[in-house]
Tab-separated table of C-alpha atoms in Angstrom:
chain	number	residue	atom	x	y	z
J	154	UNK	CA	-20.425	-17.360	19.263
J	155	UNK	CA	-19.249	-13.789	19.934
J	156	UNK	CA	-16.415	-15.006	22.151
J	157	UNK	CA	-15.254	-17.341	19.424
J	158	UNK	CA	-15.395	-14.723	16.659
J	159	UNK	CA	-13.569	-12.210	18.854
J	160	UNK	CA	-10.814	-14.746	19.646
J	161	UNK	CA	-10.545	-15.723	16.005
J	162	UNK	CA	-10.323	-12.088	14.953
J	163	UNK	CA	-7.545	-11.408	17.482
J	164	UNK	CA	-5.633	-14.463	16.293
J	165	UNK	CA	-5.945	-13.398	12.659
J	166	UNK	CA	-4.694	-9.895	13.504
J	167	UNK	CA	-1.511	-11.371	14.997
J	168	UNK	CA	-0.689	-13.568	12.004
J	169	UNK	CA	2.249	-12.463	9.914
J	170	UNK	CA	1.646	-12.158	6.209
J	171	UNK	CA	4.051	-13.213	3.532
J	172	UNK	CA	4.109	-12.217	-0.104
J	173	UNK	CA	4.253	-15.296	-2.319
J	174	UNK	CA	6.337	-14.924	-5.450
J	175	UNK	CA	5.800	-17.461	-8.240
J	176	UNK	CA	9.057	-19.360	-8.682
J	177	UNK	CA	10.438	-22.481	-10.276
J	178	UNK	CA	12.825	-25.065	-8.805
J	179	UNK	CA	15.872	-26.058	-10.836
J	180	UNK	CA	18.578	-28.657	-10.333
J	181	UNK	CA	21.632	-28.229	-12.516
J	182	UNK	CA	24.751	-30.390	-12.756
J	183	UNK	CA	28.072	-29.132	-14.032
J	184	UNK	CA	31.830	-29.640	-13.987
J	185	UNK	CA	33.743	-28.546	-10.921
J	186	UNK	CA	35.498	-25.767	-12.852
J	187	UNK	CA	32.164	-23.866	-13.087
J	188	UNK	CA	31.280	-24.090	-9.386
J	189	UNK	CA	32.658	-20.744	-8.171
J	190	UNK	CA	31.233	-18.759	-11.091
J	191	UNK	CA	27.794	-20.339	-10.788
J	192	UNK	CA	27.733	-19.939	-7.007
J	193	UNK	CA	28.726	-16.280	-7.381
J	194	UNK	CA	26.045	-15.697	-10.032
J	195	UNK	CA	23.330	-17.171	-7.823
J	196	UNK	CA	24.505	-15.279	-4.719
J	197	UNK	CA	24.660	-11.918	-6.507
J	198	UNK	CA	21.232	-12.591	-8.030
J	199	UNK	CA	19.738	-13.182	-4.579
J	200	UNK	CA	19.058	-16.856	-5.279
J	201	UNK	CA	19.930	-19.121	-2.339
J	202	UNK	CA	21.218	-22.606	-3.122
J	203	UNK	CA	18.911	-25.104	-1.390
J	204	UNK	CA	21.028	-28.232	-1.878
J	205	UNK	CA	24.512	-29.015	-3.136
J	206	UNK	CA	25.677	-32.472	-4.172
J	207	UNK	CA	29.208	-33.497	-5.051
J	208	UNK	CA	29.665	-36.580	-7.224
J	209	UNK	CA	31.443	-36.773	-10.584
J	210	UNK	CA	29.910	-33.334	-11.057
J	211	UNK	CA	28.525	-30.624	-8.805
J	212	UNK	CA	24.729	-30.254	-8.565
J	213	UNK	CA	22.860	-27.243	-7.176
J	214	UNK	CA	19.140	-27.088	-6.439
J	215	UNK	CA	17.586	-23.630	-6.152
J	216	UNK	CA	14.398	-21.627	-6.750
J	217	UNK	CA	14.273	-18.669	-9.102
J	218	UNK	CA	11.380	-16.199	-9.199
J	219	UNK	CA	9.680	-16.653	-12.560
J	220	UNK	CA	10.313	-13.030	-13.539
J	221	UNK	CA	14.103	-13.579	-13.296
J	222	UNK	CA	14.432	-16.954	-15.045
J	223	UNK	CA	15.272	-15.549	-18.480
J	224	UNK	CA	17.945	-13.132	-17.265
J	225	UNK	CA	19.596	-15.714	-15.004
J	226	UNK	CA	19.431	-18.288	-17.796
J	227	UNK	CA	21.243	-15.871	-20.112
J	228	UNK	CA	23.909	-15.358	-17.443
J	229	UNK	CA	24.331	-19.158	-17.075
J	230	UNK	CA	24.794	-19.490	-20.821
J	231	UNK	CA	27.333	-16.642	-20.841
J	232	UNK	CA	29.499	-17.819	-17.928
J	233	UNK	CA	29.506	-21.485	-18.998
J	234	UNK	CA	29.943	-20.768	-22.726
J	235	UNK	CA	26.632	-22.454	-23.508
J	236	UNK	CA	27.192	-25.587	-21.438
J	237	UNK	CA	24.337	-24.801	-19.006
J	238	UNK	CA	20.866	-23.554	-19.883
J	239	UNK	CA	17.782	-23.572	-17.665
J	240	UNK	CA	15.352	-23.516	-20.589
């Protein structure tokens, strides 16, 4: 039993820890003329785009930390003149 608990303790000491931040996944679709502005907004906000789809419109899927949703939503509304809102 001691050998097992010692091995388990050593293994646990070597594990990397990661801070989990509550976030929400969004998928938004928009006209092509908004793509560069929206991409720039997400990049400068530190929000990586997980998936991009090109059809009649562009769609981005991304995760935003919950504490930043309101401010990024306001920026979306501003740069798209109210055409895109996350809330």
